């Protein structure tokens, strides 16, 4: 079945560092891909999405490009802030009318000032 | 506040007891989803409704679990004869019916089974 694999955390960076969180997936066809973020004490929020190959999703300085050839959707940000500290989840929604989201295990990110 | 709400936010129960959680979706959304999240893991799909019809159930949803959405608005998730392995965060999400329907998540109900 469909699955998502994220780089293991936790990840700790200094403020203004470059961020990459790796995400790869296994699915048939062309699933839709998502990054969700969970800030401390809050619910999951959609950060960005891409629905077809080579699409780039972007939001709040974060970007991720849908790479069909490598089945990847890596999350990047050029300069992180303390407020970016959260847990990040990569997810996919499969094809053929599938509605459920399949999530990776999450990556906890801590940014130190 | 027009977001997804869940009640209660926390529930502590003893093994063998029954528990029921409620989810109120965003009012215009006709799809409603339940997920379960254990510590250190991503959410896992349990079931979803379109209006009042339950259209998909995960194999994770054992016979002890039942979900309803009787009038196509709020939903309840009941767990009978709770087990310690049921301890988790139960998440509800809702969405429109559209090709790229974004799912909006509630804050979750944290269940602890002693």
PDB file of C-alpha atoms in Angstrom:
ATOM      1  CA  UNK A   1       0.000   0.000   0.000  1.00  0.00           C
ATOM      2  CA  UNK A   2       0.875   3.660  -0.022  1.00  0.00           C
ATOM      3  CA  UNK A   3       3.512   4.844   2.442  1.00  0.00           C
ATOM      4  CA  UNK A   4       5.585   7.882   3.388  1.00  0.00           C
ATOM      5  CA  UNK A   5       9.068   7.888   4.892  1.00  0.00           C
ATOM      6  CA  UNK A   6      10.568  10.960   6.540  1.00  0.00           C
ATOM      7  CA  UNK A   7      14.055  11.599   7.800  1.00  0.00           C
ATOM      8  CA  UNK A   8      14.338  10.738  11.426  1.00  0.00           C
ATOM      9  CA  UNK A   9      14.535  13.493  13.957  1.00  0.00           C
ATOM     10  CA  UNK A  10      14.868  15.334  16.083  1.00  0.00           C
ATOM     11  CA  UNK A  11      16.564  18.066  14.090  1.00  0.00           C
ATOM     12  CA  UNK A  12      18.186  20.968  15.919  1.00  0.00           C
ATOM     13  CA  UNK A  13      19.418  24.045  14.077  1.00  0.00           C
ATOM     14  CA  UNK A  14      20.513  27.550  14.878  1.00  0.00           C
ATOM     15  CA  UNK A  15      18.434  30.517  13.803  1.00  0.00           C
ATOM     16  CA  UNK A  16      19.005  31.556  10.167  1.00  0.00           C
ATOM     17  CA  UNK A  17      20.331  28.114   9.210  1.00  0.00           C
ATOM     18  CA  UNK A  18      19.185  26.312   6.044  1.00  0.00           C
ATOM     19  CA  UNK A  19      16.633  23.568   6.589  1.00  0.00           C
ATOM     20  CA  UNK A  20      15.993  20.376   4.664  1.00  0.00           C
ATOM     21  CA  UNK A  21      13.637  17.655   5.856  1.00  0.00           C
ATOM     22  CA  UNK A  22      13.632  14.671   3.532  1.00  0.00           C
ATOM     23  CA  UNK A  23      10.450  12.893   2.505  1.00  0.00           C
ATOM     24  CA  UNK A  24      10.040  10.004   0.090  1.00  0.00           C
ATOM     25  CA  UNK A  25       6.908   8.119  -0.789  1.00  0.00           C
ATOM     26  CA  UNK A  26       5.636   4.875  -2.273  1.00  0.00           C
ATOM     27  CA  UNK A  27       2.389   5.013  -4.200  1.00  0.00           C
ATOM     28  CA  UNK A  28       0.892   4.064  -7.528  1.00  0.00           C
ATOM     29  CA  UNK A  29       0.228   6.775 -10.048  1.00  0.00           C
ATOM     30  CA  UNK A  30       0.467  10.432  -9.120  1.00  0.00           C
ATOM     31  CA  UNK A  31      -0.641  11.048  -5.540  1.00  0.00           C
ATOM     32  CA  UNK A  32      -1.116  14.516  -4.085  1.00  0.00           C
ATOM     33  CA  UNK A  33       1.614  15.458  -1.605  1.00  0.00           C
ATOM     34  CA  UNK A  34       1.409  17.616   1.508  1.00  0.00           C
ATOM     35  CA  UNK A  35       3.432  18.997   4.367  1.00  0.00           C
ATOM     36  CA  UNK A  36       1.575  19.554   7.624  1.00  0.00           C
ATOM     37  CA  UNK A  37       2.974  21.313  10.703  1.00  0.00           C
ATOM     38  CA  UNK A  38       2.039  20.832  14.343  1.00  0.00           C
ATOM     39  CA  UNK A  39       3.078  23.655  16.659  1.00  0.00           C
ATOM     40  CA  UNK A  40       3.266  22.915  20.399  1.00  0.00           C
ATOM     41  CA  UNK A  41      -0.223  22.567  21.855  1.00  0.00           C
ATOM     42  CA  UNK A  42      -1.967  23.087  18.517  1.00  0.00           C
ATOM     43  CA  UNK A  43      -3.617  20.950  15.864  1.00  0.00           C
ATOM     44  CA  UNK A  44      -2.190  19.947  12.506  1.00  0.00           C
ATOM     45  CA  UNK A  45      -2.088  22.737   9.938  1.00  0.00           C
ATOM     46  CA  UNK A  46      -1.514  22.420   6.227  1.00  0.00           C
ATOM     47  CA  UNK A  47       1.780  24.095   5.366  1.00  0.00           C
ATOM     48  CA  UNK A  48       1.946  23.468   1.615  1.00  0.00           C
ATOM     49  CA  UNK A  49       0.883  21.037  -1.073  1.00  0.00           C
ATOM     50  CA  UNK A  50       1.605  19.874  -4.617  1.00  0.00           C
ATOM     51  CA  UNK A  51      -0.806  17.915  -6.755  1.00  0.00           C
ATOM     52  CA  UNK A  52       1.226  16.941  -9.822  1.00  0.00           C
ATOM     53  CA  UNK A  53       4.794  16.173 -10.814  1.00  0.00           C
ATOM     54  CA  UNK A  54       7.216  19.138 -10.850  1.00  0.00           C
ATOM     55  CA  UNK A  55       4.759  21.319  -8.920  1.00  0.00           C
ATOM     56  CA  UNK A  56       6.364  23.442  -6.227  1.00  0.00           C
ATOM     57  CA  UNK A  57       4.369  24.176  -3.096  1.00  0.00           C
ATOM     58  CA  UNK A  58       5.373  27.163  -1.013  1.00  0.00           C
ATOM     59  CA  UNK A  59       4.206  28.989   2.098  1.00  0.00           C
ATOM     60  CA  UNK A  60       5.792  31.061   4.887  1.00  0.00           C
ATOM     61  CA  UNK A  61       9.233  30.753   3.269  1.00  0.00           C
ATOM     62  CA  UNK A  62       8.998  26.945   3.072  1.00  0.00           C
ATOM     63  CA  UNK A  63       9.154  25.153  -0.289  1.00  0.00           C
ATOM     64  CA  UNK A  64       8.846  21.590  -1.537  1.00  0.00           C
ATOM     65  CA  UNK A  65       8.988  20.251  -5.101  1.00  0.00           C
ATOM     66  CA  UNK A  66       7.104  17.146  -6.264  1.00  0.00           C
ATOM     67  CA  UNK A  67       9.791  14.918  -7.842  1.00  0.00           C
ATOM     68  CA  UNK A  68       8.230  11.920  -9.541  1.00  0.00           C
ATOM     69  CA  UNK A  69      11.557  10.487 -10.721  1.00  0.00           C
ATOM     70  CA  UNK A  70      12.885  10.242  -7.161  1.00  0.00           C
ATOM     71  CA  UNK A  71       9.455   9.892  -5.469  1.00  0.00           C
ATOM     72  CA  UNK A  72      10.403  12.712  -3.123  1.00  0.00           C
ATOM     73  CA  UNK A  73       8.905  15.868  -1.650  1.00  0.00           C
ATOM     74  CA  UNK A  74      11.670  17.372   0.486  1.00  0.00           C
ATOM     75  CA  UNK A  75      10.849  20.405   2.638  1.00  0.00           C
ATOM     76  CA  UNK A  76      13.280  23.332   2.536  1.00  0.00           C
ATOM     77  CA  UNK A  77      13.611  26.777   4.050  1.00  0.00           C
ATOM     78  CA  UNK A  78      16.485  29.140   3.481  1.00  0.00           C
ATOM     79  CA  UNK A  79      16.612  30.790   6.898  1.00  0.00           C
ATOM     80  CA  UNK A  80      14.765  29.291   9.842  1.00  0.00           C
ATOM     81  CA  UNK A  81      13.423  31.181  12.829  1.00  0.00           C
ATOM     82  CA  UNK A  82      12.798  30.143  16.423  1.00  0.00           C
ATOM     83  CA  UNK A  83       9.073  30.277  15.649  1.00  0.00           C
ATOM     84  CA  UNK A  84       9.516  27.433  13.118  1.00  0.00           C
ATOM     85  CA  UNK A  85      10.099  24.993  15.978  1.00  0.00           C
ATOM     86  CA  UNK A  86       7.390  22.350  15.541  1.00  0.00           C
ATOM     87  CA  UNK A  87       6.765  18.820  14.301  1.00  0.00           C
ATOM     88  CA  UNK A  88       6.550  18.501  10.508  1.00  0.00           C
ATOM     89  CA  UNK A  89       4.623  15.715   8.768  1.00  0.00           C
ATOM     90  CA  UNK A  90       4.842  14.704   5.147  1.00  0.00           C
ATOM     91  CA  UNK A  91       1.670  13.117   3.775  1.00  0.00           C
ATOM     92  CA  UNK A  92       0.123  11.850   0.571  1.00  0.00           C
ATOM     93  CA  UNK A  93      -3.359  11.309  -0.733  1.00  0.00           C
ATOM     94  CA  UNK A  94      -3.540   8.479  -3.224  1.00  0.00           C
ATOM     95  CA  UNK A  95      -5.240   8.376  -6.587  1.00  0.00           C
ATOM     96  CA  UNK A  96      -8.493   6.803  -7.784  1.00  0.00           C
ATOM     97  CA  UNK A  97     -10.757   8.715  -5.471  1.00  0.00           C
ATOM     98  CA  UNK A  98      -8.816   7.995  -2.302  1.00  0.00           C
ATOM     99  CA  UNK A  99      -9.678  10.409   0.464  1.00  0.00           C
ATOM    100  CA  UNK A 100      -7.494   9.357   3.356  1.00  0.00           C
ATOM    101  CA  UNK A 101      -4.156  10.965   4.068  1.00  0.00           C
ATOM    102  CA  UNK A 102      -1.159   8.698   4.653  1.00  0.00           C
ATOM    103  CA  UNK A 103       1.372  10.371   6.953  1.00  0.00           C
ATOM    104  CA  UNK A 104       5.040   9.926   7.652  1.00  0.00           C
ATOM    105  CA  UNK A 105       6.192   9.551  11.240  1.00  0.00           C
ATOM    106  CA  UNK A 106       6.972  13.242  11.685  1.00  0.00           C
ATOM    107  CA  UNK A 107      10.181  15.188  12.238  1.00  0.00           C
ATOM    108  CA  UNK A 108      10.594  17.333  15.330  1.00  0.00           C
ATOM    109  CA  UNK A 109      12.442  20.562  14.547  1.00  0.00           C
ATOM    110  CA  UNK A 110      13.972  22.775  17.228  1.00  0.00           C
ATOM    111  CA  UNK A 111      15.503  26.128  16.339  1.00  0.00           C
ATOM    112  CA  UNK A 112      17.859  27.690  18.865  1.00  0.00           C
ATOM    113  CA  UNK A 113      18.380  31.467  18.992  1.00  0.00           C
TER     114      UNK A 113
ATOM    115  CA  UNK B   1     -14.340  30.378  15.863  1.00  0.00           C
ATOM    116  CA  UNK B   2     -15.160  28.437  12.701  1.00  0.00           C
ATOM    117  CA  UNK B   3     -12.545  25.696  13.019  1.00  0.00           C
ATOM    118  CA  UNK B   4     -12.980  22.006  13.776  1.00  0.00           C
ATOM    119  CA  UNK B   5     -13.726  21.413  17.455  1.00  0.00           C
ATOM    120  CA  UNK B   6     -13.363  18.243  19.477  1.00  0.00           C
ATOM    121  CA  UNK B   7     -14.617  17.318  22.908  1.00  0.00           C
ATOM    122  CA  UNK B   8     -13.400  16.392  25.370  1.00  0.00           C
ATOM    123  CA  UNK B   9      -9.800  17.471  24.908  1.00  0.00           C
ATOM    124  CA  UNK B  10      -8.583  14.920  27.415  1.00  0.00           C
ATOM    125  CA  UNK B  11     -10.109  11.682  28.677  1.00  0.00           C
ATOM    126  CA  UNK B  12      -8.728   9.328  31.287  1.00  0.00           C
ATOM    127  CA  UNK B  13     -10.521   6.040  31.707  1.00  0.00           C
ATOM    128  CA  UNK B  14     -10.006   2.621  33.202  1.00  0.00           C
ATOM    129  CA  UNK B  15      -9.491  -0.432  31.070  1.00  0.00           C
ATOM    130  CA  UNK B  16     -12.780  -2.007  30.082  1.00  0.00           C
ATOM    131  CA  UNK B  17     -14.806   1.215  30.169  1.00  0.00           C
ATOM    132  CA  UNK B  18     -16.547   2.715  27.163  1.00  0.00           C
ATOM    133  CA  UNK B  19     -15.673   6.210  25.933  1.00  0.00           C
ATOM    134  CA  UNK B  20     -17.229   8.520  23.355  1.00  0.00           C
ATOM    135  CA  UNK B  21     -15.652  11.492  21.607  1.00  0.00           C
ATOM    136  CA  UNK B  22     -17.377  14.213  19.648  1.00  0.00           C
ATOM    137  CA  UNK B  23     -16.233  16.170  16.621  1.00  0.00           C
ATOM    138  CA  UNK B  24     -17.892  19.291  15.210  1.00  0.00           C
ATOM    139  CA  UNK B  25     -16.589  20.015  11.705  1.00  0.00           C
ATOM    140  CA  UNK B  26     -16.438  23.326   9.899  1.00  0.00           C
ATOM    141  CA  UNK B  27     -20.087  23.975   9.129  1.00  0.00           C
ATOM    142  CA  UNK B  28     -19.926  24.007   5.320  1.00  0.00           C
ATOM    143  CA  UNK B  29     -17.806  20.843   5.089  1.00  0.00           C
ATOM    144  CA  UNK B  30     -19.549  17.654   4.041  1.00  0.00           C
ATOM    145  CA  UNK B  31     -16.618  15.288   4.597  1.00  0.00           C
ATOM    146  CA  UNK B  32     -15.407  14.260   8.038  1.00  0.00           C
ATOM    147  CA  UNK B  33     -12.422  12.085   8.909  1.00  0.00           C
ATOM    148  CA  UNK B  34     -11.104  10.359  12.033  1.00  0.00           C
ATOM    149  CA  UNK B  35      -7.419   9.603  12.583  1.00  0.00           C
ATOM    150  CA  UNK B  36      -5.452   8.166  15.485  1.00  0.00           C
ATOM    151  CA  UNK B  37      -1.993   9.369  16.463  1.00  0.00           C
ATOM    152  CA  UNK B  38       0.261   7.549  18.917  1.00  0.00           C
ATOM    153  CA  UNK B  39       3.296   9.127  20.526  1.00  0.00           C
ATOM    154  CA  UNK B  40       6.095   9.781  18.078  1.00  0.00           C
ATOM    155  CA  UNK B  41       4.100   8.640  15.057  1.00  0.00           C
ATOM    156  CA  UNK B  42       2.121  10.304  12.328  1.00  0.00           C
ATOM    157  CA  UNK B  43      -1.670  10.161  12.268  1.00  0.00           C
ATOM    158  CA  UNK B  44      -3.249   6.950  10.961  1.00  0.00           C
ATOM    159  CA  UNK B  45      -6.551   6.988   9.116  1.00  0.00           C
ATOM    160  CA  UNK B  46      -9.509   5.338  10.839  1.00  0.00           C
ATOM    161  CA  UNK B  47     -12.642   6.240   8.868  1.00  0.00           C
ATOM    162  CA  UNK B  48     -14.399   8.948   6.878  1.00  0.00           C
ATOM    163  CA  UNK B  49     -17.909  10.166   6.154  1.00  0.00           C
ATOM    164  CA  UNK B  50     -19.451  12.024   3.294  1.00  0.00           C
ATOM    165  CA  UNK B  51     -22.526  13.640   4.788  1.00  0.00           C
ATOM    166  CA  UNK B  52     -24.034  10.888   6.946  1.00  0.00           C
ATOM    167  CA  UNK B  53     -22.622   7.967   4.948  1.00  0.00           C
ATOM    168  CA  UNK B  54     -19.552   6.165   6.277  1.00  0.00           C
ATOM    169  CA  UNK B  55     -17.642   5.476   3.058  1.00  0.00           C
ATOM    170  CA  UNK B  56     -14.364   3.936   4.220  1.00  0.00           C
ATOM    171  CA  UNK B  57     -13.099   2.191   7.332  1.00  0.00           C
ATOM    172  CA  UNK B  58      -9.521   1.206   8.092  1.00  0.00           C
ATOM    173  CA  UNK B  59      -8.584  -2.257   9.293  1.00  0.00           C
ATOM    174  CA  UNK B  60      -7.387  -0.390  12.397  1.00  0.00           C
ATOM    175  CA  UNK B  61     -11.032   0.159  13.282  1.00  0.00           C
ATOM    176  CA  UNK B  62     -11.740  -3.010  15.226  1.00  0.00           C
ATOM    177  CA  UNK B  63     -15.209  -4.174  16.248  1.00  0.00           C
ATOM    178  CA  UNK B  64     -14.827  -2.225  19.492  1.00  0.00           C
ATOM    179  CA  UNK B  65     -14.779   1.046  17.565  1.00  0.00           C
ATOM    180  CA  UNK B  66     -17.834   2.646  16.038  1.00  0.00           C
ATOM    181  CA  UNK B  67     -18.303   6.023  14.426  1.00  0.00           C
ATOM    182  CA  UNK B  68     -21.483   7.833  13.473  1.00  0.00           C
ATOM    183  CA  UNK B  69     -22.519  11.030  11.790  1.00  0.00           C
ATOM    184  CA  UNK B  70     -26.284  10.816  12.056  1.00  0.00           C
ATOM    185  CA  UNK B  71     -27.327  14.114  10.497  1.00  0.00           C
ATOM    186  CA  UNK B  72     -24.295  14.803   8.403  1.00  0.00           C
ATOM    187  CA  UNK B  73     -23.023  17.403  10.854  1.00  0.00           C
ATOM    188  CA  UNK B  74     -21.192  16.400  14.055  1.00  0.00           C
ATOM    189  CA  UNK B  75     -19.701  12.940  14.491  1.00  0.00           C
ATOM    190  CA  UNK B  76     -19.060  10.658  17.437  1.00  0.00           C
ATOM    191  CA  UNK B  77     -16.398   7.997  17.857  1.00  0.00           C
ATOM    192  CA  UNK B  78     -17.087   5.363  20.504  1.00  0.00           C
ATOM    193  CA  UNK B  79     -14.619   2.850  21.847  1.00  0.00           C
ATOM    194  CA  UNK B  80     -16.089  -0.046  23.803  1.00  0.00           C
ATOM    195  CA  UNK B  81     -14.185  -2.097  26.380  1.00  0.00           C
ATOM    196  CA  UNK B  82     -11.133   0.132  26.160  1.00  0.00           C
ATOM    197  CA  UNK B  83      -7.654  -1.402  26.240  1.00  0.00           C
ATOM    198  CA  UNK B  84      -4.353   0.198  27.189  1.00  0.00           C
ATOM    199  CA  UNK B  85      -3.341   0.022  23.524  1.00  0.00           C
ATOM    200  CA  UNK B  86      -6.165   2.432  22.711  1.00  0.00           C
ATOM    201  CA  UNK B  87      -4.266   5.235  24.465  1.00  0.00           C
ATOM    202  CA  UNK B  88      -3.606   7.812  21.742  1.00  0.00           C
ATOM    203  CA  UNK B  89      -4.614  11.184  20.348  1.00  0.00           C
ATOM    204  CA  UNK B  90      -7.803  10.934  18.298  1.00  0.00           C
ATOM    205  CA  UNK B  91      -7.946  13.550  15.563  1.00  0.00           C
ATOM    206  CA  UNK B  92     -10.900  14.728  13.557  1.00  0.00           C
ATOM    207  CA  UNK B  93     -10.678  16.590  10.257  1.00  0.00           C
ATOM    208  CA  UNK B  94     -13.192  17.977   7.787  1.00  0.00           C
ATOM    209  CA  UNK B  95     -13.173  19.111   4.179  1.00  0.00           C
ATOM    210  CA  UNK B  96     -15.253  20.136   1.210  1.00  0.00           C
ATOM    211  CA  UNK B  97     -15.948  17.754  -1.631  1.00  0.00           C
ATOM    212  CA  UNK B  98     -13.546  19.000  -4.273  1.00  0.00           C
ATOM    213  CA  UNK B  99     -10.696  17.683  -6.338  1.00  0.00           C
ATOM    214  CA  UNK B 100      -8.004  19.113  -4.080  1.00  0.00           C
ATOM    215  CA  UNK B 101      -9.913  19.102  -0.836  1.00  0.00           C
ATOM    216  CA  UNK B 102      -7.763  20.325   2.032  1.00  0.00           C
ATOM    217  CA  UNK B 103      -8.428  18.591   5.320  1.00  0.00           C
ATOM    218  CA  UNK B 104      -8.682  20.917   8.325  1.00  0.00           C
ATOM    219  CA  UNK B 105      -7.799  19.268  11.616  1.00  0.00           C
ATOM    220  CA  UNK B 106      -9.187  19.763  15.085  1.00  0.00           C
ATOM    221  CA  UNK B 107      -7.023  19.910  18.229  1.00  0.00           C
ATOM    222  CA  UNK B 108      -7.644  16.250  19.072  1.00  0.00           C
ATOM    223  CA  UNK B 109      -8.859  14.257  22.065  1.00  0.00           C
ATOM    224  CA  UNK B 110      -6.111  12.654  24.112  1.00  0.00           C
ATOM    225  CA  UNK B 111      -7.226   9.305  25.543  1.00  0.00           C
ATOM    226  CA  UNK B 112      -5.367   7.633  28.381  1.00  0.00           C
ATOM    227  CA  UNK B 113      -6.446   4.144  29.385  1.00  0.00           C
ATOM    228  CA  UNK B 114      -5.203   3.074  32.797  1.00  0.00           C
TER     229      UNK B 114
END
